[in-house]
Coordinates of C-alpha atoms and ligand atoms in Angstrom, one line a residue:
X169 CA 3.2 16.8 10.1
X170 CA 0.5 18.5 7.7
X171 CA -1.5 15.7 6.4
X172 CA -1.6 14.9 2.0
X173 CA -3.9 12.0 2.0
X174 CA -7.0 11.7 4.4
X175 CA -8.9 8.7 4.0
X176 CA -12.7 8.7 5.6
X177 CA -14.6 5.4 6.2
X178 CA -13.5 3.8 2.6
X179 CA -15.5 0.9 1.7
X180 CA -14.8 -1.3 -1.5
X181 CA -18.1 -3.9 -1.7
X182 CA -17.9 -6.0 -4.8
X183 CA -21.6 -7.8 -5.6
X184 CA -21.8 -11.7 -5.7
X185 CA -23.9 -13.2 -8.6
X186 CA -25.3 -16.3 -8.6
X187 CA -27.6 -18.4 -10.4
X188 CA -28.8 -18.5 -14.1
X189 CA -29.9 -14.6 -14.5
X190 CA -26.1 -13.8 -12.4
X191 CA -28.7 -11.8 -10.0
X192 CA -27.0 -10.2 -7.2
X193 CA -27.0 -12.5 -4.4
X194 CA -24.6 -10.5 -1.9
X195 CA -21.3 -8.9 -1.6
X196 CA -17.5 -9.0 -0.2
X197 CA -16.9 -6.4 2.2
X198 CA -12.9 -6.2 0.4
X199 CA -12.7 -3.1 2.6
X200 CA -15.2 -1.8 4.9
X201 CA -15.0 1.5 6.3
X202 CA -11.1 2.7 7.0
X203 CA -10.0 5.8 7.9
X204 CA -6.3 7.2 8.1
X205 CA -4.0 9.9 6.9
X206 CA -0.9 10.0 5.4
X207 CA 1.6 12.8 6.2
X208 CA 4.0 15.1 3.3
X209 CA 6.9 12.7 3.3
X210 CA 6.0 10.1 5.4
X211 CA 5.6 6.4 4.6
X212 CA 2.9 4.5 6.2
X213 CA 3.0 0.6 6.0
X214 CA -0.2 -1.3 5.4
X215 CA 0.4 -5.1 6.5
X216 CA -1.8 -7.8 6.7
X217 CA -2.2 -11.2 5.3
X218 CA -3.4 -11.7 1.5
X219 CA -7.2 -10.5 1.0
X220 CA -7.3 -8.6 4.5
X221 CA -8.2 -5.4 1.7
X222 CA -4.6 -4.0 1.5
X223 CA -4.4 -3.4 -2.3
X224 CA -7.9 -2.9 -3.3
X225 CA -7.3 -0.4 -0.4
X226 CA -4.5 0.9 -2.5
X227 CA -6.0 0.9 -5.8
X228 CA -8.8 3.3 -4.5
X229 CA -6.3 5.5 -3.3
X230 CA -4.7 5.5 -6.6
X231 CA -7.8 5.8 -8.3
X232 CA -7.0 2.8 -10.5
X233 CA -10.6 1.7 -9.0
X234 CA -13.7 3.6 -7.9
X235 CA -14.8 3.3 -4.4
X236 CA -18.2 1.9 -3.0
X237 CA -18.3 4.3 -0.1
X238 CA -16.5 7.3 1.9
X239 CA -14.0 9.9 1.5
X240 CA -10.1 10.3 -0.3
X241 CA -9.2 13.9 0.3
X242 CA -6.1 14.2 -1.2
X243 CA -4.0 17.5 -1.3
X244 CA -7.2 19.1 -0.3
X245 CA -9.6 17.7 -3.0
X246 CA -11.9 15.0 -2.0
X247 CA -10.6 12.5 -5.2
X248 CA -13.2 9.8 -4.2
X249 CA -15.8 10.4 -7.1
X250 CA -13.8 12.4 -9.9
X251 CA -13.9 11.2 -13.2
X252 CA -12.7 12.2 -16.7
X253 CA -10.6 14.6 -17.0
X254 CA -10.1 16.1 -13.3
X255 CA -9.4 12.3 -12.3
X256 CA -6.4 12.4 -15.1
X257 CA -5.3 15.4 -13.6
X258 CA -5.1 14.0 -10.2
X259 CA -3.1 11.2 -11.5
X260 CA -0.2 12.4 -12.3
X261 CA 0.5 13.4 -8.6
X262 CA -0.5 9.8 -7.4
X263 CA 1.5 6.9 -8.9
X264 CA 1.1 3.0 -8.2
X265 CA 3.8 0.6 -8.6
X266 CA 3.1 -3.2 -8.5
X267 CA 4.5 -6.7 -7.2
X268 CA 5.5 -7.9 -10.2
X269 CA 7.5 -5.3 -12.4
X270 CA 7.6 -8.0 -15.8
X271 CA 4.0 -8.1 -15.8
X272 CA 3.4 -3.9 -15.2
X273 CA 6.2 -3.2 -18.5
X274 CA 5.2 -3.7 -22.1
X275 CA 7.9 -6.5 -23.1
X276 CA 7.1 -5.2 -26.8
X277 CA 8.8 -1.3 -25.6
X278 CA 12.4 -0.6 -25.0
X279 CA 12.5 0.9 -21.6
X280 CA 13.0 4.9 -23.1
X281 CA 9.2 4.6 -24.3
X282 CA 8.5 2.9 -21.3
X283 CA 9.5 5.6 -19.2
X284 CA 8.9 8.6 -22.1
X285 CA 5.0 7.4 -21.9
X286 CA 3.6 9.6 -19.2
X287 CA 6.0 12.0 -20.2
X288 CA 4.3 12.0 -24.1
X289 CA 0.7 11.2 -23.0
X290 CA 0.7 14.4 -20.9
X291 CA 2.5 16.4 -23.1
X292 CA 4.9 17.3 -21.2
X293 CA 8.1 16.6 -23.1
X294 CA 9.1 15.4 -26.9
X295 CA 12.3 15.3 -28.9
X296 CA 15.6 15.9 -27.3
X297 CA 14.3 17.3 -24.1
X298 CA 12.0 14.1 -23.4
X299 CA 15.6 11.8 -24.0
X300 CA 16.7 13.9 -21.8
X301 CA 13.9 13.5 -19.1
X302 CA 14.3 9.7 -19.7
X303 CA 18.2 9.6 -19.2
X304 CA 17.3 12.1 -15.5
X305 CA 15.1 9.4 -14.6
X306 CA 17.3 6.2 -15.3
X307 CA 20.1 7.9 -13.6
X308 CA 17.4 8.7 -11.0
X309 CA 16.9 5.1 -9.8
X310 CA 20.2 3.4 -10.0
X311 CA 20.4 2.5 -14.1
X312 CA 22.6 3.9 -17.3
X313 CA 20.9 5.7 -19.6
X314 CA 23.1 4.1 -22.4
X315 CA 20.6 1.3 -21.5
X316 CA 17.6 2.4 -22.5
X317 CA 17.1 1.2 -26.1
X318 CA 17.4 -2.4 -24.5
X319 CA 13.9 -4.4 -23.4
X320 CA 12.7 -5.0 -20.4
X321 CA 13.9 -9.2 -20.5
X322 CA 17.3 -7.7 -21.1
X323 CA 17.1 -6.6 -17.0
X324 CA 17.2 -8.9 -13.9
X325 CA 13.9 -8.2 -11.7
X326 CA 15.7 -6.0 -9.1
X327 CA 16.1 -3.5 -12.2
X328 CA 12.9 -3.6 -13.8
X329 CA 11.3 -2.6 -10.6
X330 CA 13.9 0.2 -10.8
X331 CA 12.0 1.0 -14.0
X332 CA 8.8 0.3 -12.8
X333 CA 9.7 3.0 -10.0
X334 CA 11.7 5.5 -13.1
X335 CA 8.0 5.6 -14.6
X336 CA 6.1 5.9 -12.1
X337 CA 8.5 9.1 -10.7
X338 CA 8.4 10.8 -14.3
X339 CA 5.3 13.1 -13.6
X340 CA 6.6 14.0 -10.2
X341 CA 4.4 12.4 -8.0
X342 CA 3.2 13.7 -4.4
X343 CA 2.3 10.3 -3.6
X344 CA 3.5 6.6 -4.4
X345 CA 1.2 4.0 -3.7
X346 CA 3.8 0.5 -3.9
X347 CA 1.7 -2.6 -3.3
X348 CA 4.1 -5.9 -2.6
X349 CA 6.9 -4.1 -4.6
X350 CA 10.2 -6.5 -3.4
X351 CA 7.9 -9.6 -2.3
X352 CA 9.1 -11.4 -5.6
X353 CA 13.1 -10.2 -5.4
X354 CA 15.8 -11.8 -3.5
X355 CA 16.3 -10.3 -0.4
X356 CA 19.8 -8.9 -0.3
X357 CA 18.2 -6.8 -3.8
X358 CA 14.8 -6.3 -1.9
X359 CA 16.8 -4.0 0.4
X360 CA 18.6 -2.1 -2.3
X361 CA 15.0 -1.4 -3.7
X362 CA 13.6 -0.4 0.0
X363 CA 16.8 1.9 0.3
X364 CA 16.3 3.6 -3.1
X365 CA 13.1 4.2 -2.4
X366 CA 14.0 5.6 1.0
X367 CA 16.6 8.3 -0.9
X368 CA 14.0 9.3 -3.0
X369 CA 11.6 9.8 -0.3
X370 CA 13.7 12.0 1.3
X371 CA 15.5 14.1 -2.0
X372 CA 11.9 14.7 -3.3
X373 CA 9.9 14.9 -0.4
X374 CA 7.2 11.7 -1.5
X375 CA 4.8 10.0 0.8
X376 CA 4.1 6.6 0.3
X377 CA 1.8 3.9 1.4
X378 CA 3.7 0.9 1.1
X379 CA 1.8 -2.4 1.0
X380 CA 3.3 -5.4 1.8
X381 CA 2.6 -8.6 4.1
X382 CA 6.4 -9.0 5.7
X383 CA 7.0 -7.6 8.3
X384 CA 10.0 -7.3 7.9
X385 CA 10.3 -5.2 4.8
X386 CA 7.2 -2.9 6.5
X387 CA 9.9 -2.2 9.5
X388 CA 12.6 -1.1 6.9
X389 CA 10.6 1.3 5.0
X390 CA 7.4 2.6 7.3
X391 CA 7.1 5.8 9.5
X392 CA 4.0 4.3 10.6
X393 CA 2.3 0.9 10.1
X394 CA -1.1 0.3 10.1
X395 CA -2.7 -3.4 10.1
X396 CA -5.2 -4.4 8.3
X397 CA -7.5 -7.5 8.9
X398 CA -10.8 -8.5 7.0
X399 CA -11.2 -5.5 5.3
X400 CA -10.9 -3.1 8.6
X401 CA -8.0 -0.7 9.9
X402 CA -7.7 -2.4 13.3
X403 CA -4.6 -0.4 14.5
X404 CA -2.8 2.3 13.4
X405 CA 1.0 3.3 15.2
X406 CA 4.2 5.2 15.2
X407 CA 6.9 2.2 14.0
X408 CA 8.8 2.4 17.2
X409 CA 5.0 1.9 19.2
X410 CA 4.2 -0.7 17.2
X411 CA 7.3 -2.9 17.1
X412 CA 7.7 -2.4 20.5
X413 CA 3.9 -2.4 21.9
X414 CA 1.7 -3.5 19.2
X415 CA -2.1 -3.1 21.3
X416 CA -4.4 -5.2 18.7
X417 CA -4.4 -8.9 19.5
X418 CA -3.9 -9.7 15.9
X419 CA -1.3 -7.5 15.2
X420 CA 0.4 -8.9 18.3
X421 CA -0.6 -12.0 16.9
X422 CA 1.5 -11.5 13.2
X423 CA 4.5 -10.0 15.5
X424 CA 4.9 -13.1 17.0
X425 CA 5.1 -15.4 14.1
X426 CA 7.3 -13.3 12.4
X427 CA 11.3 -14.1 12.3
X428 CA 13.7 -13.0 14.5
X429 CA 14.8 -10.2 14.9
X430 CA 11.2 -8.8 13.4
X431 CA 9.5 -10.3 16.7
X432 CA 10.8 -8.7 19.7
X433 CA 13.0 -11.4 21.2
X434 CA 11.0 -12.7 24.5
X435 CA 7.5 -12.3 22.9
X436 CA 5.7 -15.4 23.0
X437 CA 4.4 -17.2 19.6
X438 CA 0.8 -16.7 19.6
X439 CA -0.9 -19.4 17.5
X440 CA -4.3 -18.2 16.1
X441 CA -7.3 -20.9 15.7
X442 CA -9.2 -21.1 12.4
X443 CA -9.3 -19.5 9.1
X444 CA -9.7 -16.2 7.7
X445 CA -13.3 -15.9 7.4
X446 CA -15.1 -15.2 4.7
X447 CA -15.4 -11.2 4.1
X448 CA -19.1 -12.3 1.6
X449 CA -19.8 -13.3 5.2
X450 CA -17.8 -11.4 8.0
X451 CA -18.6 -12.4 11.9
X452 CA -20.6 -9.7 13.8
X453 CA -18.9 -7.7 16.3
X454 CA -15.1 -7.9 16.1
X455 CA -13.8 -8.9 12.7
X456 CA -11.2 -10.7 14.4
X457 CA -13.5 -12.7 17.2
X458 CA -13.5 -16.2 16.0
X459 CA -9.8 -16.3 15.8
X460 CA -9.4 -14.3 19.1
X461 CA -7.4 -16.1 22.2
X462 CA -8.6 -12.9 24.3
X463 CA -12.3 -12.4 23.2
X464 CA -14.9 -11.4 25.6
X465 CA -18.9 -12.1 24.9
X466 CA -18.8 -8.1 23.8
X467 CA -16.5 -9.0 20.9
X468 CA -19.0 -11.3 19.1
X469 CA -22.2 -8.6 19.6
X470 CA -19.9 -4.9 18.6
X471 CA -17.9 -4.0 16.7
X472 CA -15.2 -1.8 18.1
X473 CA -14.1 1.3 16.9
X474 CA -10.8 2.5 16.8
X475 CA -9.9 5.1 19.5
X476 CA -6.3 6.5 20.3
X477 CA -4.9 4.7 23.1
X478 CA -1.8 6.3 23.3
X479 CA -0.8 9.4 22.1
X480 CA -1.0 8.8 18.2
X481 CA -1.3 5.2 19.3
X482 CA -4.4 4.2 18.0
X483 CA -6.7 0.6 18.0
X484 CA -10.0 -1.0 17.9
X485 CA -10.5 -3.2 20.4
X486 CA -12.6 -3.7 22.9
X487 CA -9.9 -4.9 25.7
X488 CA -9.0 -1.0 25.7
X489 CA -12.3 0.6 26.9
Ligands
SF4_247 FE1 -10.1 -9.8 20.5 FE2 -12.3 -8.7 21.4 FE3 -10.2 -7.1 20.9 FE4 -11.6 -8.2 18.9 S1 -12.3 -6.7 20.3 S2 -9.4 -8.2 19.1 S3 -12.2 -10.2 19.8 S4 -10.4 -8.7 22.5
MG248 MG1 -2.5 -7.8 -2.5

């Protein structure tokens, strides 16, 4: 598969002020050096619990937020430091669509200017032939196009993400970024959302990176997952390799609490010790050592890097050398 996105060592450091005169007094490592790639019309799943780095991750991608560090070649053009102009360009060929689809739509806008927005702002359509754009696009994801003079309240969530997802499609994007898009639906319409998104996928050839924490949901849309934990990439697999023979000791670790029949039936629940610690101040060495049931004294003094395994298997940890 030839590769859209390549992501090198991408770091995200926010500075931590303190005192009277706010003077820097340190930083959060939100992400910390990941690299990846991200096929032409594949999905990859980034899971992880909540402030492992998995949407700020995103939103660099996007290019909703400038990273501290590394690389984002995407389509061939490093994207990492554009601005202005060649950034707005770029834009239109990556889209992000959010959790919470009420909070991303103006309530004050009947969905046709929703949706005829990117259309207008990049001049790409007015009059009759931008209506007509707009009715292609509600059609496109499930909804009438009689109903778009109505407002966003007038839809139950499961909808307005479908017009979260009819916007973000109107420029034709290459790439969707969708960070925790079903985590607030029900679930029997989270997997009419995960199934739309799946058609589109495959009808106009997008790549996605779809963020979410549940497991579940990352097994229903991925074509790969990769697992994120304190702001590192700590494994990176093929779904079926990592469903079936997650490597990482955390990953193995989230497997097993999920639900049946996420967890593979027979795996036993691994209860990790301690908190999430503190990515102002991560632990030396493995990320992951002080909640490790397999560390070794190398784990607290390197940190490992990721290496492939298996074939296109890949993980950082130190068990594996
Ligand atoms: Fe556990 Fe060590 Fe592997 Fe980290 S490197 S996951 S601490 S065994
Ligand atoms: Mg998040």
């Amino acid at each position: 598969m030839s590769s859209l996105l390549e992501v090198k060592d991408l770091k995200k450091y926010f500075p931590i002020s303190g005192g009277l005169l706010k003077r820097a007094v340190g930083q959060v490592k939100a992400v910390d050096g990941i690299s990846f790639e991200v096929g032409i019309g594949e999905t990859l799943g980034l899971v992880g619990e909540s402030g492992c780095g998995k949407s700020t991750t995103g939103r660099m991608i996007a290019r909703v937020m400038e990273p501290t560090g590394g690389n984002i070649k995407f389509d061939g053009i490093d994207i990492s430091k554009l601005k202005g102009k060649k950034l707005k360009e770029i834009r239109s060929n990556l889209q992000m669509v959010f959790q919470d689809p009420y909070a991303s739509l103006n309530p004050k806008m009947a969905i046709q200017s929703i949706i005829a927005e990117p259309l207008e702002v990049n001049g790409i359509a007015k009059g009759k032939e931008l209506i007509h754009r707009v009715n292609e696009l509600l059609e496109t994801v499930g909804l009438r196009p009689e109903d778009r003079q109505k407002y966003p309240h007038e839809f139950s969530g499961g909808q307005r993400q479908r017009i979260g997802i009819a916007r973000s499609l109107a420029l034709n994007p290459k790439l969707i970024v969708a960070d925790e898009v079903v985590s607030a639906l029900d679930v029997s319409v989270q997997s009419q959302i995960l199934n739309l998104m799946v058609e589109l996928k495959k009808k106009r050839q997008l790549s996605y990176i779809f963020i979410s924490h549940n497991l579940s949901v990352i097994r229903h849309i991925s074509d790969r997952v990769g697992v994120m934990y304190l702001g590192n990439l700590v494994e990176i697999a093929g779904k079926k390799d990592f469903f079936n023979n997650a490597l990482h000791p955390y990953s193995q670790a989230l497997l097993s609490a999920a639900p049946e029949p996420t967890r593979n039936s027979g795996r036993e629940r691994i209860l990790l010790q301690g908190e999430v610690p503190s990515p102002a101040n991560p632990p030396k060495g493995c990320p992951f050592h002080t909640r490790c049931p397999l560390a070794m004294k190398i784990c607290s003094q390197e940190k490992p890097i990721m290496k492939e395994r298996e074939p296109s298997h890949f993980v950082a940890c130190h068990l594996y050398n």
